[in-house]
mmCIF file of C-alpha atoms in Angstrom:
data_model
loop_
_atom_site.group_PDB
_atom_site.id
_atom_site.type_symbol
_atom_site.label_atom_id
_atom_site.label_comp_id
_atom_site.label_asym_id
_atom_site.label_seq_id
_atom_site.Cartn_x
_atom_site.Cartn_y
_atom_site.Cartn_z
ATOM 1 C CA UNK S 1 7.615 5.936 27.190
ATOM 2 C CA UNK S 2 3.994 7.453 25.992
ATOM 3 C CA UNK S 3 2.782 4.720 23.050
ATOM 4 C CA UNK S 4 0.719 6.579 20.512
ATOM 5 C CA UNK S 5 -1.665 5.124 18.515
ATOM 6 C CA UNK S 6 -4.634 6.769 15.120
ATOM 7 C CA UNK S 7 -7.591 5.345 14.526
ATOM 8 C CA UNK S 8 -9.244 5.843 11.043
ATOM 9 C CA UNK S 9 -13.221 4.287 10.356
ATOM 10 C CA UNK S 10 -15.403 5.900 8.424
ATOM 11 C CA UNK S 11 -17.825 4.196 10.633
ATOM 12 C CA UNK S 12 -18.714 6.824 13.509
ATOM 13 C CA UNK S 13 -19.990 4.517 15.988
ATOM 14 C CA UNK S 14 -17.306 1.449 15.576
ATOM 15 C CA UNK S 15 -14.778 4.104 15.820
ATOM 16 C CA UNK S 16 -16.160 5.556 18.931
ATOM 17 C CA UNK S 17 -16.419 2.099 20.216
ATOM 18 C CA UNK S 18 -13.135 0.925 19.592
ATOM 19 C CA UNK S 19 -11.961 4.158 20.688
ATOM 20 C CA UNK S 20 -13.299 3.228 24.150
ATOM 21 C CA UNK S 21 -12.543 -0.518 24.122
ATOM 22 C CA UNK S 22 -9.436 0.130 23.893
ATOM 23 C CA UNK S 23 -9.363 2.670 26.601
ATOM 24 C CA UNK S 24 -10.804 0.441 28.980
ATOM 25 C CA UNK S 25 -8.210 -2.911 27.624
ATOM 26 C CA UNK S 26 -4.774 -0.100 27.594
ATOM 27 C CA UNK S 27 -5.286 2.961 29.583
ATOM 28 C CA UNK S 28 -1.913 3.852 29.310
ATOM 29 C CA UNK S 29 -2.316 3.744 24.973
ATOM 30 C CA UNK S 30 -2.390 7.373 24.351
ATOM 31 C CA UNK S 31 -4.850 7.978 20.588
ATOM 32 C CA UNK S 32 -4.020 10.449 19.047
ATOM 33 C CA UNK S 33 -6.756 10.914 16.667
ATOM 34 C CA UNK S 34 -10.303 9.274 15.569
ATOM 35 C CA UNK S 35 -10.141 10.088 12.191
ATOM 36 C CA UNK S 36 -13.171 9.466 9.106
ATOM 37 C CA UNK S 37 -10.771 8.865 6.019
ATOM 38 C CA UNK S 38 -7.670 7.759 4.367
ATOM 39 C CA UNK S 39 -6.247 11.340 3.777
ATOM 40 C CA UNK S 40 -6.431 12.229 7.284
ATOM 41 C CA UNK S 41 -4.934 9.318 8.331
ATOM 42 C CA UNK S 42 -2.071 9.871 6.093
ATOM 43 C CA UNK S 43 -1.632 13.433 7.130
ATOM 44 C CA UNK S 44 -1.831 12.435 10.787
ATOM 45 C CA UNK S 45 -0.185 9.614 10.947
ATOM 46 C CA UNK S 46 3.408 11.320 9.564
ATOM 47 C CA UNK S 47 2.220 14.492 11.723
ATOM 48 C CA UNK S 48 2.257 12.754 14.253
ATOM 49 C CA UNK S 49 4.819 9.833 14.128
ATOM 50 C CA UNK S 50 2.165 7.316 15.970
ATOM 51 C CA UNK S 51 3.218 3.646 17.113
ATOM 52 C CA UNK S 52 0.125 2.276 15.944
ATOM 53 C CA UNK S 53 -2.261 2.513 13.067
ATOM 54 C CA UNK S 54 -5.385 1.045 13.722
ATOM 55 C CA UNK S 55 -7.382 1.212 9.640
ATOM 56 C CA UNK S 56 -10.534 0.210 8.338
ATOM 57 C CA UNK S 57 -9.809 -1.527 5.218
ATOM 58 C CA UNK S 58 -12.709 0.595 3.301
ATOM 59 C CA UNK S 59 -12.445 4.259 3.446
ATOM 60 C CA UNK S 60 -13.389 7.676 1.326
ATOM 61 C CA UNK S 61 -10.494 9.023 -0.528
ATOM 62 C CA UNK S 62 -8.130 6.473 0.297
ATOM 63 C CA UNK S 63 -7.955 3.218 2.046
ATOM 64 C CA UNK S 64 -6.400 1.172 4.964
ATOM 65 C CA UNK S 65 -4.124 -0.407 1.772
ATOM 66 C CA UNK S 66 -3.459 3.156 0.181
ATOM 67 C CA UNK S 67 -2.444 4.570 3.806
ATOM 68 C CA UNK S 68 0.031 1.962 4.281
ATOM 69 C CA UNK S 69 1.221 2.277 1.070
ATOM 70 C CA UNK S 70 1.671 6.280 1.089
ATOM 71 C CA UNK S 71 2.988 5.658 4.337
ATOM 72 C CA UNK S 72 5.783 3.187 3.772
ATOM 73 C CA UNK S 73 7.145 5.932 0.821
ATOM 74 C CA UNK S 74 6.894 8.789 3.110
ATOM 75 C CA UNK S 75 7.217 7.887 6.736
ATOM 76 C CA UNK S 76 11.067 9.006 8.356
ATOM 77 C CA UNK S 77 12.634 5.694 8.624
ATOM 78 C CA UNK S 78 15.930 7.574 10.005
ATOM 79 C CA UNK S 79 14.059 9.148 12.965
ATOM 80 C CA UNK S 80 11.225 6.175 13.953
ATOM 81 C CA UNK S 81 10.325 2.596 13.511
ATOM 82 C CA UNK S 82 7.104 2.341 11.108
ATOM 83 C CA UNK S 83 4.357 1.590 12.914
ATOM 84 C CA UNK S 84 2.560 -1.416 13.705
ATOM 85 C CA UNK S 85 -0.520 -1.833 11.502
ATOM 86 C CA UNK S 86 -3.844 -2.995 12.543
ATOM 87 C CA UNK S 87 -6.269 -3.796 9.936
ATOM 88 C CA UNK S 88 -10.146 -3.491 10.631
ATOM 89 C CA UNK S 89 -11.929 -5.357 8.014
ATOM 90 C CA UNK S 90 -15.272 -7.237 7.242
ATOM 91 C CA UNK S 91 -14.746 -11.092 6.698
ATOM 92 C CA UNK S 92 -12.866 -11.547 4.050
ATOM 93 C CA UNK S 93 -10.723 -14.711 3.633
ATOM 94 C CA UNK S 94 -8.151 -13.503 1.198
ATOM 95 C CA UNK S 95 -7.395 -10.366 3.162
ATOM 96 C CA UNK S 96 -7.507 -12.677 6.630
ATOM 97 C CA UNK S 97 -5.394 -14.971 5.245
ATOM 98 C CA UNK S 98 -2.839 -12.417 3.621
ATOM 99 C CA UNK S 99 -2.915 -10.341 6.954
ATOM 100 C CA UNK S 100 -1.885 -13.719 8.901
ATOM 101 C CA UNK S 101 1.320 -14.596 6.024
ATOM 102 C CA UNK S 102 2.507 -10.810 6.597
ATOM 103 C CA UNK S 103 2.438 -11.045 10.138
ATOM 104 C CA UNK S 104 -0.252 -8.407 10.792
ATOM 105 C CA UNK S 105 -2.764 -7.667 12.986
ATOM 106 C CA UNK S 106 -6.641 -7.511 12.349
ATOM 107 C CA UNK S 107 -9.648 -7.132 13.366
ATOM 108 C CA UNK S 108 -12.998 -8.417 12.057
ATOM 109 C CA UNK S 109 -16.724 -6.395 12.040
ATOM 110 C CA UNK S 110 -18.118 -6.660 14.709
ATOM 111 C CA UNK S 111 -15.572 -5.789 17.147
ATOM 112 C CA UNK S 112 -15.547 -8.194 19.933
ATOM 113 C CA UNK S 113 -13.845 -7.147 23.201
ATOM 114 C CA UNK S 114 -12.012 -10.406 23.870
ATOM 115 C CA UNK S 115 -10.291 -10.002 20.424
ATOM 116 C CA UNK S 116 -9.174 -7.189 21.015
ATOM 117 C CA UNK S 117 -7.662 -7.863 24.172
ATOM 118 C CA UNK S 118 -5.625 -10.468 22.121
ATOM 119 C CA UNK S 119 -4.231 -7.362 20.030
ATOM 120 C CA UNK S 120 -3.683 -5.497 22.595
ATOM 121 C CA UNK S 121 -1.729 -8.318 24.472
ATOM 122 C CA UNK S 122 0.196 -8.744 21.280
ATOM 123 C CA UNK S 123 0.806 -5.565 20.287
ATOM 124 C CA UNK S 124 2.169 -4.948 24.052
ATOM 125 C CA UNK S 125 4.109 -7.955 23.985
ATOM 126 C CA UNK S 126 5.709 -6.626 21.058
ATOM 127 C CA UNK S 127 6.342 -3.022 22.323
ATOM 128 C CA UNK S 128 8.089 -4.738 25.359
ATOM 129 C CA UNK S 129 10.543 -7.203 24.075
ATOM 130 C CA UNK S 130 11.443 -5.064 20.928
ATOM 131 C CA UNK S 131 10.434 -7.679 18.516
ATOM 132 C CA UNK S 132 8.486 -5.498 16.166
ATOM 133 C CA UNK S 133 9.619 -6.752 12.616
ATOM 134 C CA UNK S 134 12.456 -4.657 11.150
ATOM 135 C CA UNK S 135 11.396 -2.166 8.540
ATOM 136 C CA UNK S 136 12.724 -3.437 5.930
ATOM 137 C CA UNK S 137 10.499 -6.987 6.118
ATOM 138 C CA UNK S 138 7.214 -5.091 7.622
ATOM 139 C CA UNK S 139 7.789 -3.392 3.869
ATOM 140 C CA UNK S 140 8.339 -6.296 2.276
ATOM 141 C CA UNK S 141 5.524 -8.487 4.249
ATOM 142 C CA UNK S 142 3.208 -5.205 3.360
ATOM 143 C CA UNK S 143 4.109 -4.973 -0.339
ATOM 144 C CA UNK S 144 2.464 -8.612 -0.734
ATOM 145 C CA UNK S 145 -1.185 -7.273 0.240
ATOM 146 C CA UNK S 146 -1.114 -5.146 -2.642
ATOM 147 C CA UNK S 147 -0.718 -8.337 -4.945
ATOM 148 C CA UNK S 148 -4.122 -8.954 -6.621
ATOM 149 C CA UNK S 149 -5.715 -12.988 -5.390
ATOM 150 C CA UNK S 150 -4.862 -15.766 -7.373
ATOM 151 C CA UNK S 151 -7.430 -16.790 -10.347
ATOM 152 C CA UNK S 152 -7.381 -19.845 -11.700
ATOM 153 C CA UNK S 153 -8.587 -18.590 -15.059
ATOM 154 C CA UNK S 154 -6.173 -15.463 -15.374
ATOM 155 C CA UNK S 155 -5.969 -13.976 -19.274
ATOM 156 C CA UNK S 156 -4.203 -10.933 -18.888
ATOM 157 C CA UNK S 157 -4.416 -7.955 -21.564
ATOM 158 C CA UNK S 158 -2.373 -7.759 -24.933
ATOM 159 C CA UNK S 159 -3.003 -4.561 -25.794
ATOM 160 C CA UNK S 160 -4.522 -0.864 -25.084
ATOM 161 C CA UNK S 161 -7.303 1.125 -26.522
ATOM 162 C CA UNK S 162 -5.881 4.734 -25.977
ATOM 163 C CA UNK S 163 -8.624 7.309 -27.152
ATOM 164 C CA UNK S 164 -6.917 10.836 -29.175
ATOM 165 C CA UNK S 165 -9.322 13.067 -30.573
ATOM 166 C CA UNK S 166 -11.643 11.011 -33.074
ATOM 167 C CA UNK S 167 -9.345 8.018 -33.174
ATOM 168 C CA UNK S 168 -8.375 5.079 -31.032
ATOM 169 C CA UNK S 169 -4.979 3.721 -30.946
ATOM 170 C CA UNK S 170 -4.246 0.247 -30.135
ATOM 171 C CA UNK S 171 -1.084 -0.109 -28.188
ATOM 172 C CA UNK S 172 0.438 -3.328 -27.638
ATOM 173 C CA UNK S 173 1.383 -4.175 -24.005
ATOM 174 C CA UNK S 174 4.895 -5.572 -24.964
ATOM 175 C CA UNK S 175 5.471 -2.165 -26.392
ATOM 176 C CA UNK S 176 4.422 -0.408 -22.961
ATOM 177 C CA UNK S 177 7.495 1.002 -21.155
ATOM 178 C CA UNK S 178 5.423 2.028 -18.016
ATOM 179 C CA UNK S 179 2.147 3.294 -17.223
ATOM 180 C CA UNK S 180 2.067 6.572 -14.484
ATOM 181 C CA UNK S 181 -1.349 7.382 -12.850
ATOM 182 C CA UNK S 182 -1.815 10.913 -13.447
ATOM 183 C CA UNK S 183 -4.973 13.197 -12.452
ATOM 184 C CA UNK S 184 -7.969 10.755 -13.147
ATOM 185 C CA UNK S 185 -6.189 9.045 -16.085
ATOM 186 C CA UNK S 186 -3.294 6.812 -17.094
ATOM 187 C CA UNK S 187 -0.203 7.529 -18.699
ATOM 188 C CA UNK S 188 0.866 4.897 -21.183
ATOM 189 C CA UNK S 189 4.391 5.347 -21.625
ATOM 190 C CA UNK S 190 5.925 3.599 -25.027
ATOM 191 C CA UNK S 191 9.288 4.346 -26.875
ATOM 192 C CA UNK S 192 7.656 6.064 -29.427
ATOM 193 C CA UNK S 193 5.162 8.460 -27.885
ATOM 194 C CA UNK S 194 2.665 8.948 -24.439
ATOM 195 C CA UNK S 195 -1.145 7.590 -24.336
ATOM 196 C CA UNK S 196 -3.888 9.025 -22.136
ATOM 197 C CA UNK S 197 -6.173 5.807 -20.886
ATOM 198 C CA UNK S 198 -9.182 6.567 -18.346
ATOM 199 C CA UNK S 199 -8.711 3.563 -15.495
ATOM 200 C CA UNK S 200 -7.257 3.527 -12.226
ATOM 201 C CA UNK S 201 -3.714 1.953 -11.949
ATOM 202 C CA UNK S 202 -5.592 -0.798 -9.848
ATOM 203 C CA UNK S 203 -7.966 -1.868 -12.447
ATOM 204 C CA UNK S 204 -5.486 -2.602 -14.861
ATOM 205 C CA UNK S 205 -2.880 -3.449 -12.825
ATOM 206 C CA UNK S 206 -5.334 -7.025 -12.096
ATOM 207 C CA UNK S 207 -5.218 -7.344 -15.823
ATOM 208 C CA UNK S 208 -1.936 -7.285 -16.496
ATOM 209 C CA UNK S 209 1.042 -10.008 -15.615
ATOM 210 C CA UNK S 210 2.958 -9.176 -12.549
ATOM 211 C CA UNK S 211 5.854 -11.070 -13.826
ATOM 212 C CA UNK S 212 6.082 -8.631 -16.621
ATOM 213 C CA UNK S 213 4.984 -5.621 -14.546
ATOM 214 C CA UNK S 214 5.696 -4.168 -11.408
ATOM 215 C CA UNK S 215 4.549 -1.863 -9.362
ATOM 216 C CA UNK S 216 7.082 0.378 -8.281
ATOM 217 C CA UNK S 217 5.889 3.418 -6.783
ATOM 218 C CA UNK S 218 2.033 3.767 -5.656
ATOM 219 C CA UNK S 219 1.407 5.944 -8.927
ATOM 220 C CA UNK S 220 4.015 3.612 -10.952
ATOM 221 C CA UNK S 221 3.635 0.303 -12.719
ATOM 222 C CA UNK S 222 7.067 -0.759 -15.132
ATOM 223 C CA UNK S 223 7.818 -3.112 -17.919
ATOM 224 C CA UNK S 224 10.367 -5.908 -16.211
ATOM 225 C CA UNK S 225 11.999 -5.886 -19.828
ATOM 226 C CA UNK S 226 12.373 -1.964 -20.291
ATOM 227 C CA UNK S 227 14.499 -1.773 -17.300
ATOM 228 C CA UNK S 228 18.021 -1.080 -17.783
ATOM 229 C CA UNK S 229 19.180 -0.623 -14.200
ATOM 230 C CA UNK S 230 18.519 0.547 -10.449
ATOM 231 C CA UNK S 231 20.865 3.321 -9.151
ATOM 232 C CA UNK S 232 20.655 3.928 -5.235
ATOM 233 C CA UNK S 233 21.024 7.664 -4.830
ATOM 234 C CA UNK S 234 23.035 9.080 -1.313
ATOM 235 C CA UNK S 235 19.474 9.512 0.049
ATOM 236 C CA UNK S 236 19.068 5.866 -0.170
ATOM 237 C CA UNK S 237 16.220 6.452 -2.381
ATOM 238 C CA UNK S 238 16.407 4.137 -5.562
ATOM 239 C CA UNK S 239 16.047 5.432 -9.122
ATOM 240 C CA UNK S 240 14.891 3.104 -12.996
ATOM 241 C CA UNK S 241 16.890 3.960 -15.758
ATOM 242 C CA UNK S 242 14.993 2.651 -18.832
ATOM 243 C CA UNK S 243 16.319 1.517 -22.060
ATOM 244 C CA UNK S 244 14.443 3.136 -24.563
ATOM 245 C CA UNK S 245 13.473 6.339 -23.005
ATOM 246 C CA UNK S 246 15.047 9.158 -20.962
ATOM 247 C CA UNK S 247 12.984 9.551 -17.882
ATOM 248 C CA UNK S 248 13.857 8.051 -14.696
ATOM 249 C CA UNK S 249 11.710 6.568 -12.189
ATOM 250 C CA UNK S 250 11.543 6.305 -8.241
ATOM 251 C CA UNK S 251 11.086 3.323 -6.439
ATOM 252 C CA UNK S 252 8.945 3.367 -3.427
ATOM 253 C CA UNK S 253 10.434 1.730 -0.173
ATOM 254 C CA UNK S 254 7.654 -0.569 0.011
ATOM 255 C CA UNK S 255 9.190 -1.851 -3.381
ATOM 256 C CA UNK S 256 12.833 -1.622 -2.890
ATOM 257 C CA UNK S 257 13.434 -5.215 -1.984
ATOM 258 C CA UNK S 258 12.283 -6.068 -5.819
ATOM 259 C CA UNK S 259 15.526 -4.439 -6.206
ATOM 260 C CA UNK S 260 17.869 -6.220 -3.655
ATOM 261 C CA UNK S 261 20.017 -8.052 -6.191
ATOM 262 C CA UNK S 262 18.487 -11.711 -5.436
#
């Protein structure tokens, strides 16, 4: 059986030269693509149903974290085991340290050939014996990278300054239902009425308390309290029904198992 694997750096030469590493270390390692950003790895990667994923963390458009993340929603569970990931990152100890928890593989700048080997050996190993981590944990392991680090001196926000023609409204965060990334803004989604805020869901998601929010979707951040209930629909895909307000909302698969009824 042909193993397939993408490479996405938005650095030309590293990805040249651990395009030919790894020809040299696993011949028989068919890539598939040597790709500059996040998009096309996205776009590739479900085109083309690859094995392996090897991502720079840092990347125009989106990023080795986004990719995974689009991925896990979109990739055809029913038809092919998600892919092994292989993260290609500057030193960073947090990332290291949450790539080694979630059982992933990574590699550091500079490439060095004898570390790669060791990925290559494991990644092999894994291919042969079938012990690849089900889906359903490799979601679950992946969903914890998104998790902003620890701080010691965390103060999270109390309330919102939404901007509507020449006034501001201050919205209070307990009465935030849930908050939708839309366009280059923020919907802030209350019981009474819809904000416009100009962030990215990542900035204020690290200003907010994940025990009162969570991220359910990559566009998607809901109050813990404003849930009513989780319906699975026939296509497995689960829905949030709110308690104060009508609209539903979809659950990503790499947040489902905040929904497994632990």
């Amino acid at each position: 059986m042909s193993i397939t694997a993408l490479i996405a750096e938005d650095e030309p030469l590293l990805a040249e030269h651990l395009e030919r590493e790894l020809q040299k270390l696993w011949p028989q390692l068919t890539i598939v693509a040597n790709l500059r950003n996040g998009v096309a790895a996205l776009e590739t990667g479900l085109k083309e149903q690859v094995d392996i994923l090897f991502l720079d963390i840092s990347m125009p458009l989106l990023n080795g974290l986004e990719v995974v993340e689009a991925l896990a929603e979109e990739w055809p569970l029913e038809s092919k085991a998600f892919p092994m990931i292989v993260f290609v990152t500057a030193f960073d100890q947090y990332a290291v340290q949450a790539f080694e928890k979630a059982a992933l593989d990574y590699l550091i700048k500079p490439l060095k050939s004898e570390r790669l080997m060791q990925t290559c050996q494991r990644l092999q190993q894994a291919l042969a014996q079938k012990t690849q981590v089900p889906t359903t944990t490799t979601l679950e392991q992946l969903a914890g990278l998104f998790k902003a680090a620890p701080s010691d001196h965390q103060s999270y926000l109390k309330n919102l300054q939404a901007s509507s023609g020449n006034s501001v409204y201050f919205v209070a965060i307990a009465d935030v239902l849930y908050i939708e990334a839309v366009d280059k803004y923020l919907k802030v989604v209350t019981a009474e009425r819809e904000y416009f805020i100009r962030a990215t869901l990542r900035e204020l998601k690290a200003q907010l308390d994940p025990e009162q929010f969570w991220q359910i979707h990559r566009s998607t951040l809901v109050q813990v309290n404003a849930i009513e209930r989780a319906t699975r629909q026939e296509s497995g895909t689960l829905i949030i029904h709110l308690r104060q307000h009508a609209d539903q909302l979809k659950v990503s698969r790499l947040y489902a198992h905040l929904f497994s009824g632990r």
